[in-house]
XYZ file of N, CA and C in Angstrom:
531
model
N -25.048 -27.508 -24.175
C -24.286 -28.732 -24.214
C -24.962 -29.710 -25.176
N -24.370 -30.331 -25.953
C -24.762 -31.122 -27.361
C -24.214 -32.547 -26.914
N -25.379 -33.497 -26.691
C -25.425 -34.919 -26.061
C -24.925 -35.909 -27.350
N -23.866 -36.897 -26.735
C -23.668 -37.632 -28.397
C -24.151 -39.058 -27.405
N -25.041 -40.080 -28.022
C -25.493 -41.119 -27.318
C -25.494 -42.034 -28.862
N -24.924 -43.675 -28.066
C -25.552 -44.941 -29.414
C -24.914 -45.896 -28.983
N -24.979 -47.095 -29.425
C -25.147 -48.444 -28.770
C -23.365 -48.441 -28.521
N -22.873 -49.286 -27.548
C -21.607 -49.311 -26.974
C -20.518 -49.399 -28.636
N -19.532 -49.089 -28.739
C -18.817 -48.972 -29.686
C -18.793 -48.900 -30.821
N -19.631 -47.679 -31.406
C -19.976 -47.102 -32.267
C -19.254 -46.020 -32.834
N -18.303 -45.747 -31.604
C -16.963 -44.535 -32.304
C -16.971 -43.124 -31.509
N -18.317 -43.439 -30.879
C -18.273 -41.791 -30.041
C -16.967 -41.671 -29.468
N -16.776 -42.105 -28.318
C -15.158 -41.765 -27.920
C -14.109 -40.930 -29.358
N -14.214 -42.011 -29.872
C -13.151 -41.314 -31.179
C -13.862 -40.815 -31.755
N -14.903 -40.323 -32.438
C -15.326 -38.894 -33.235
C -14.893 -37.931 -31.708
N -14.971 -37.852 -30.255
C -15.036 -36.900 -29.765
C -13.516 -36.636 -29.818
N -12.451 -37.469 -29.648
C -10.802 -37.202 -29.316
C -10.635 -36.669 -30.514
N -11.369 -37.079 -32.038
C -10.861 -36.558 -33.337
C -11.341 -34.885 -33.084
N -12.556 -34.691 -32.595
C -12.960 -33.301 -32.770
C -12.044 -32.516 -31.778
N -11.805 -33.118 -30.373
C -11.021 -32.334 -29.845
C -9.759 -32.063 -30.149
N -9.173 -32.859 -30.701
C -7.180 -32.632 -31.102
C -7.334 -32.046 -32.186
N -8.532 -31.940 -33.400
C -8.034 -30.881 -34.485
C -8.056 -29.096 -33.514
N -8.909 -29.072 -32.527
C -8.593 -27.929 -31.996
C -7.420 -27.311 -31.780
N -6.675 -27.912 -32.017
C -4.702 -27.714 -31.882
C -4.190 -27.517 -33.372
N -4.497 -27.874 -35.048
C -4.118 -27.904 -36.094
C -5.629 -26.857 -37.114
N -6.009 -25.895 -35.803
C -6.754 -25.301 -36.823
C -8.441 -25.914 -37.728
N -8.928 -26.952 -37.217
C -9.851 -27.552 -37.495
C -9.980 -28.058 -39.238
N -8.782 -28.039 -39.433
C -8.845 -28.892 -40.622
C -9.238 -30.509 -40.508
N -9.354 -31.163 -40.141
C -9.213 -32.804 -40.160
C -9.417 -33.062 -41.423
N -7.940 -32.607 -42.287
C -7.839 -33.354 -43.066
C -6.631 -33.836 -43.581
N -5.736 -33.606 -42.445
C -3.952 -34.107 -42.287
C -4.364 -35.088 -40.719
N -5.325 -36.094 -40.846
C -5.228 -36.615 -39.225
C -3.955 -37.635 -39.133
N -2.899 -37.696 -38.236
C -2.283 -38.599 -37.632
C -3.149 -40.028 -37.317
N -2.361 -40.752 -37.104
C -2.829 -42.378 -36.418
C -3.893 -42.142 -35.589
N -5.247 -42.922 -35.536
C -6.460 -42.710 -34.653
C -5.884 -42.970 -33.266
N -6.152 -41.903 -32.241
C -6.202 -42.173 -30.932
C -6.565 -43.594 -30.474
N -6.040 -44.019 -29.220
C -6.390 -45.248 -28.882
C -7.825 -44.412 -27.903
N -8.558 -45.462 -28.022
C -9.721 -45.152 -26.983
C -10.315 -46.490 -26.325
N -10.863 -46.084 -25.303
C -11.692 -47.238 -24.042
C -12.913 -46.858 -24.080
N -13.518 -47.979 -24.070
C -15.117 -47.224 -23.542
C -15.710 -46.858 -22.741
N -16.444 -46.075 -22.983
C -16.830 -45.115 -22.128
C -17.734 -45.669 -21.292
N -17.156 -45.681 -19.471
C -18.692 -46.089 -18.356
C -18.883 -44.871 -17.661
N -20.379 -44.624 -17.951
C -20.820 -43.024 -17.905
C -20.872 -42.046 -18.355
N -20.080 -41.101 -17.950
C -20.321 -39.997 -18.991
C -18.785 -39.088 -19.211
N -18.760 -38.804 -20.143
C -17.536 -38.115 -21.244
C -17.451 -36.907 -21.640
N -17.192 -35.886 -20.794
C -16.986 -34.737 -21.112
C -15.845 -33.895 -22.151
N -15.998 -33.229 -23.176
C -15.095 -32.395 -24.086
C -15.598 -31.565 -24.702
N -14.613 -30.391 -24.907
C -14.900 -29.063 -25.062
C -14.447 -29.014 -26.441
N -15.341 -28.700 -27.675
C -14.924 -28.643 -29.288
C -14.840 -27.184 -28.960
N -13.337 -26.903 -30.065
C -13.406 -25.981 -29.858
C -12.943 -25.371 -31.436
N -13.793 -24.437 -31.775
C -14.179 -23.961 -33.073
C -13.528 -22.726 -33.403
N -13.061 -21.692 -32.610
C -11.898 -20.566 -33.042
C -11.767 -20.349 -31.647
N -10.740 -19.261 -31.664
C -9.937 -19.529 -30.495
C -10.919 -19.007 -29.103
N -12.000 -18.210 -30.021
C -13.417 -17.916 -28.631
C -14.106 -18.362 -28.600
N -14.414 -19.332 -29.050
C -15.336 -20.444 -28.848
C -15.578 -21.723 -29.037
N -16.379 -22.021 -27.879
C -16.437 -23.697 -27.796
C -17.064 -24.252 -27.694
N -17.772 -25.852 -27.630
C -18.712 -26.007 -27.245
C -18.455 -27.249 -26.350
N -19.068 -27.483 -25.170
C -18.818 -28.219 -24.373
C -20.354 -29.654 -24.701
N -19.163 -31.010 -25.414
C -20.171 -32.085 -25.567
C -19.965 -33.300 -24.454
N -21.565 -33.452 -24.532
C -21.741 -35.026 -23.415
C -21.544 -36.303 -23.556
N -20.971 -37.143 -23.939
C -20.893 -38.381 -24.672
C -21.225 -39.405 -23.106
N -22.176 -40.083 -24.132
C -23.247 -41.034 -22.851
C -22.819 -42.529 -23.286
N -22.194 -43.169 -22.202
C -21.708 -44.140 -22.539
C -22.686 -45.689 -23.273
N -22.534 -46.095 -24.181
C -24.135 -46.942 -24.645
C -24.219 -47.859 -23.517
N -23.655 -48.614 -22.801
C -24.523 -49.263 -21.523
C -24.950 -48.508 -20.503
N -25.061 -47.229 -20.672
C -25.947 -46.001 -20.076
C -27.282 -45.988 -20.831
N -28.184 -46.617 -21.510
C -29.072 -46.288 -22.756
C -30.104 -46.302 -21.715
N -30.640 -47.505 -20.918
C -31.735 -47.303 -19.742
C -31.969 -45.581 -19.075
N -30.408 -44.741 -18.895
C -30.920 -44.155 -18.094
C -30.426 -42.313 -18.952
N -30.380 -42.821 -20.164
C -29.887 -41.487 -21.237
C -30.727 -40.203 -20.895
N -32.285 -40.841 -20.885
C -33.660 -39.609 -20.752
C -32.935 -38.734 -19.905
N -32.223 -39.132 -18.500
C -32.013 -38.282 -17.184
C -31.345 -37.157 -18.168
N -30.827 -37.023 -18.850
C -29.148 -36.192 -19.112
C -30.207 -34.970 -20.520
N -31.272 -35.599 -20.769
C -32.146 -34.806 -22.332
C -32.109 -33.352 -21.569
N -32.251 -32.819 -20.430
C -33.365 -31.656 -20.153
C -32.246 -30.640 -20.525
N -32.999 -29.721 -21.268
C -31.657 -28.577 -21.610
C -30.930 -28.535 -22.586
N -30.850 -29.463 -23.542
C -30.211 -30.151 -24.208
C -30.502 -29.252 -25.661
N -29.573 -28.721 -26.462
C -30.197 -28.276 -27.759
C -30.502 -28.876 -28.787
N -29.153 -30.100 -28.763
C -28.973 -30.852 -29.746
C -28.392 -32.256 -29.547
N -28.872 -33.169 -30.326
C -28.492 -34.781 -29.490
C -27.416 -35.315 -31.075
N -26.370 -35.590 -30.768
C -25.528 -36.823 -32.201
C -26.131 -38.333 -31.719
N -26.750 -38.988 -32.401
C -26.787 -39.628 -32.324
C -25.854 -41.197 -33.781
N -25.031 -41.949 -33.007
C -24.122 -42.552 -33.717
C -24.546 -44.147 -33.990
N -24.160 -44.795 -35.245
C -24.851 -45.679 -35.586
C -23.491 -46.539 -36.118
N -22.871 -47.737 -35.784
C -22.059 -48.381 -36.245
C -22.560 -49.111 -37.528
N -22.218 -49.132 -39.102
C -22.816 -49.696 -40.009
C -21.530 -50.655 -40.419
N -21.193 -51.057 -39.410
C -19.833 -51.855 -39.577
C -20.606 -53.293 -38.734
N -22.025 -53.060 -38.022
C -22.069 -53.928 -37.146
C -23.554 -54.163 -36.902
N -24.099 -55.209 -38.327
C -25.186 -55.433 -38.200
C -25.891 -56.508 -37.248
N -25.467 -56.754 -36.295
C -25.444 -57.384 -35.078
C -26.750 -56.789 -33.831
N -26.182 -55.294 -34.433
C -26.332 -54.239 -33.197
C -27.403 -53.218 -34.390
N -28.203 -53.468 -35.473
C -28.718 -52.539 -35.974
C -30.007 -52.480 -35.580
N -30.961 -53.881 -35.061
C -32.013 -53.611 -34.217
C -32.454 -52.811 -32.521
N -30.964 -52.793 -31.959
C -30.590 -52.347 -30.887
C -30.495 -50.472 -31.022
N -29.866 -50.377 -31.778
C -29.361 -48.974 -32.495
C -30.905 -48.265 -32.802
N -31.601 -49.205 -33.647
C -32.572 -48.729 -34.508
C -33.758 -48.081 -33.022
N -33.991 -49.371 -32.143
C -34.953 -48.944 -30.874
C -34.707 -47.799 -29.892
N -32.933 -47.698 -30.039
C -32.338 -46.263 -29.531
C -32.618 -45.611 -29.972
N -32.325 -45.068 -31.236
C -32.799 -43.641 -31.927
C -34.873 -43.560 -31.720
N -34.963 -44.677 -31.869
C -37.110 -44.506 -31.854
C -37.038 -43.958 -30.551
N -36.875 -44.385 -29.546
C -36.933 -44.203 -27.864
C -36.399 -42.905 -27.983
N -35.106 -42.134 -28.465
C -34.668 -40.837 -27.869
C -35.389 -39.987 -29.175
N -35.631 -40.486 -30.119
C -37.205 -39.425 -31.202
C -38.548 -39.260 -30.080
N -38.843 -40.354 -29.929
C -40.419 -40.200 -29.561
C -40.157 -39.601 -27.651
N -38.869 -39.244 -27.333
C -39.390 -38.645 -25.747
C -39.098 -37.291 -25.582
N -40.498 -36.608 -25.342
C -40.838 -35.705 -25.131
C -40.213 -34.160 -25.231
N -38.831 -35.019 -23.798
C -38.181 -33.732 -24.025
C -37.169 -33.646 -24.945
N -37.104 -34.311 -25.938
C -36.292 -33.861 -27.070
C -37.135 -33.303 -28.308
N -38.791 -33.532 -28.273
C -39.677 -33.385 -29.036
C -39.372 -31.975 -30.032
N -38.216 -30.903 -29.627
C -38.228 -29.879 -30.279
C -36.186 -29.592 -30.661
N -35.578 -30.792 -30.452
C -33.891 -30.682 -30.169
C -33.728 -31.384 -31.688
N -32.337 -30.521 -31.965
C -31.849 -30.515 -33.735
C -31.400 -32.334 -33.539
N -31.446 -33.038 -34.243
C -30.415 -34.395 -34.425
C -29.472 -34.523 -35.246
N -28.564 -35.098 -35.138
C -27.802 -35.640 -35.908
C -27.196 -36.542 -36.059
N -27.746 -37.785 -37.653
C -27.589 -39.225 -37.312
C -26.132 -39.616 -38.044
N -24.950 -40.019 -36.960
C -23.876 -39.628 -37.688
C -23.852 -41.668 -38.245
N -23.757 -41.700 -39.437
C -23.448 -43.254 -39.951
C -21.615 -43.739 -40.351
N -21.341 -44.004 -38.724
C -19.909 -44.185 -38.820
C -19.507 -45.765 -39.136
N -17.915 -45.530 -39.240
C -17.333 -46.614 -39.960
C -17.553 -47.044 -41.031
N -17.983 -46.136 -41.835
C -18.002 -46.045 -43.794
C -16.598 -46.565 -44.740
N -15.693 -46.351 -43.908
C -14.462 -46.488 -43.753
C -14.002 -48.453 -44.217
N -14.741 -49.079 -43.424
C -15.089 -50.599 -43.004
C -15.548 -51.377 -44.064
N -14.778 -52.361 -44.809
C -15.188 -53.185 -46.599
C -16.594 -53.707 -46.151
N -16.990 -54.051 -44.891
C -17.807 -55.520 -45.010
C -18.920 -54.314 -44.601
N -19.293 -52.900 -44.576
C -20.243 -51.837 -43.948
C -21.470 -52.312 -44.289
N -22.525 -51.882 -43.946
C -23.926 -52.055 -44.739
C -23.896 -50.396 -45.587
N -24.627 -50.494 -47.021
C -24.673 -49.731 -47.853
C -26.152 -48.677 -47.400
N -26.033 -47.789 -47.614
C -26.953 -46.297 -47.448
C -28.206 -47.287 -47.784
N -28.013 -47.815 -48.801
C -29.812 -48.381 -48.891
C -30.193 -49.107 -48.235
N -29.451 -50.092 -47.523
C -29.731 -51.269 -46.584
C -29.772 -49.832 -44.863
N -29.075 -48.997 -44.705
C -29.008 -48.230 -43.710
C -30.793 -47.711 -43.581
N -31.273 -47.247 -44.736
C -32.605 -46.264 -45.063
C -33.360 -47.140 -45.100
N -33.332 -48.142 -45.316
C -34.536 -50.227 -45.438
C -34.667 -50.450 -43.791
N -33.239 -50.499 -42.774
C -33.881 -50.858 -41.450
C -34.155 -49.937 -40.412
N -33.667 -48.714 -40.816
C -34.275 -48.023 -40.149
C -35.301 -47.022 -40.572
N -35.774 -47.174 -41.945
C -36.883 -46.351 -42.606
C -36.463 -44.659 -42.338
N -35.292 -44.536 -42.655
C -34.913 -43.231 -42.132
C -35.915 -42.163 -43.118
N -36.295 -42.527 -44.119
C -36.983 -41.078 -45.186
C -38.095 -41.268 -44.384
N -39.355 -42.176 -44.076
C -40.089 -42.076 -42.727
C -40.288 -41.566 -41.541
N -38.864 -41.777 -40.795
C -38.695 -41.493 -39.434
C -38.266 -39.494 -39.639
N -37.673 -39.050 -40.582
C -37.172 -38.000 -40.732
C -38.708 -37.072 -41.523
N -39.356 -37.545 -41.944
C -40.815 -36.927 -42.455
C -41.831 -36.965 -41.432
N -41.802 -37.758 -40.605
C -43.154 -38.158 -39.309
C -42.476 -37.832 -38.012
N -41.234 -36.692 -37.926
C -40.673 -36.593 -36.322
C -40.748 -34.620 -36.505
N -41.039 -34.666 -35.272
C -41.206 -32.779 -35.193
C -39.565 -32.586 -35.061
N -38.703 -33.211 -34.971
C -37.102 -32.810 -34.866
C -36.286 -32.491 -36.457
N -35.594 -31.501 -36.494
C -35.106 -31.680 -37.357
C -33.797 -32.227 -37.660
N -33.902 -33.715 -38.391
C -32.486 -34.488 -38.077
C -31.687 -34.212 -39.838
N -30.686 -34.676 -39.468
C -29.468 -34.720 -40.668
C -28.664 -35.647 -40.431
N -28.405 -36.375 -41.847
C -28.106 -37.845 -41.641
C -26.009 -37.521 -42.149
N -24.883 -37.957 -41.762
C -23.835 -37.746 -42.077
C -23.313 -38.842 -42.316
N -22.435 -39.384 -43.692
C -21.569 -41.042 -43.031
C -19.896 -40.012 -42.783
N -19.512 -41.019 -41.464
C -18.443 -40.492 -41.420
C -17.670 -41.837 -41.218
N -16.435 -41.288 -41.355
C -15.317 -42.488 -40.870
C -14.956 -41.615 -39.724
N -15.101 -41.957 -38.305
C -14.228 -40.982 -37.354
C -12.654 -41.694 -36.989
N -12.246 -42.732 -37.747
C -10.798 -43.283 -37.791
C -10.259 -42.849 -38.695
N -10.505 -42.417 -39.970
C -9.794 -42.040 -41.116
C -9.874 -40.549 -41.157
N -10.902 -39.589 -40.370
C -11.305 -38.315 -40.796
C -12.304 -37.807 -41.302
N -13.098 -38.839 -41.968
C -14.025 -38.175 -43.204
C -15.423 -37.936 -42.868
N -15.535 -36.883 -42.995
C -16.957 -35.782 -42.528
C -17.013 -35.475 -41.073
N -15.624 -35.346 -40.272
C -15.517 -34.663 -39.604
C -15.475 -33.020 -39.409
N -15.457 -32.146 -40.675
C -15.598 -31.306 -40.736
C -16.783 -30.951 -41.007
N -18.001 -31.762 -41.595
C -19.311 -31.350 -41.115
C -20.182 -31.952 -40.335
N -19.622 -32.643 -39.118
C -20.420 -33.234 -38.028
C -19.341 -31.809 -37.346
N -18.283 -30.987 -37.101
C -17.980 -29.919 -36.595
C -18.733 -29.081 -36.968
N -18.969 -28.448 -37.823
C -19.760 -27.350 -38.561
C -21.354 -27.359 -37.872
N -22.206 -28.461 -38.066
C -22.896 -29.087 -37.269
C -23.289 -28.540 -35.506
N -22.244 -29.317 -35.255
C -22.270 -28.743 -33.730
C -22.595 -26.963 -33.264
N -21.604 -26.450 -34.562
C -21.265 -25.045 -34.292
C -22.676 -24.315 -34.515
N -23.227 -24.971 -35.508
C -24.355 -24.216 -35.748
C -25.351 -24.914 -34.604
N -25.954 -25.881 -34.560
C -27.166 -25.719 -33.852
C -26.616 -26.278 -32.410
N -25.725 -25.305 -31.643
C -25.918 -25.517 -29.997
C -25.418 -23.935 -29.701
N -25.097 -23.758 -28.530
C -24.471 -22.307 -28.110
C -23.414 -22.289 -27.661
N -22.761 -22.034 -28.677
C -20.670 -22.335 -28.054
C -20.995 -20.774 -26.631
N -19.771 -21.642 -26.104
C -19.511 -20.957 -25.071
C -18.108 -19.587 -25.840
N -18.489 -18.326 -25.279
C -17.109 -17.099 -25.888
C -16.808 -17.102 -24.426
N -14.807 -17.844 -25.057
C -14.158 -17.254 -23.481
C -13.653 -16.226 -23.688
């Protein structure tokens, strides 16, 4: 099971409804319809990506005013998304102490990451260099035993939803029904 965790409205809900409804059009997302409406999430968010017709992978989406108690949900875990709103520099010191806190504990000390940089989509965004300045990502990605990969996606418009899917497929263990 592949954990997606980040500060309250950052898009998880909708990257997860986008990954689950292309399961119905063949996993293209790249004819998406109107973005799903979504609520946020209190607790936890279960959905099953599903990547050909035998396999799937069943993801956790941790609601961000869950962040105190995220550690409980790490054990077992192969792989963590972790999501970063760059639409909302409000919330980038908040974001930034999330990702340090779920790097530096323990039991993720050996789990794949993936830092998805959503709402690219958004005129007023912060730019990749201002993204890599507050959170020192070429740092944090050279000095962590995890191996992370950084993605910008729009999960309202579609874009790099097909390799935050690809992603998943490779580093967790789809379930063959």
């Amino acid at each position: 099971m592949c954990l997606v965790i980040g500060a309250p409205g950052v898009g998880k809900t909708l990257l997860l409804k986008r990954l689950h409804g292309e399961q119905h059009s063949g996993n293209n997302y790249t004819h998406l319809d109107e973005a799903p409406v979504t609520i946020p999430t209190v607790g936890t968010n279960l959905m099953n990506v599903v990547f050909n017709r035998r396999s799937e992978v069943t993801v956790r989406e941790l609601g961000g005013c869950m962040a105190p108690i995220w550690d409980k949900y790490y054990e077992g875990c192969p792989a963590v998304i972790f999501m970063i709103d760059v639409s909302n520099r409000c919330q980038i010191a908040a974001s930034c102490i999330q990702l340090l806190d779920a790097l530096t504990n323990a039991t993720l000390s050996n789990v794949n990451f993936l830092i998805i940089l959503n709402k690219i989509d958004v005129a007023d965004r912060m730019s990749r260099q201002e993204i890599n300045f507050f959170f020192r990502l070429e740092e944090v990605i050279e000095n962590t035993s995890q191996k992370i990969k950084v993605i910008e996606v729009s999960a309202r418009e579609g874009q790099g939803l097909l390799e935050v899917a690809q992603w998943i497929q490779e580093h967790t263990k789809p379930t063959v029904s």
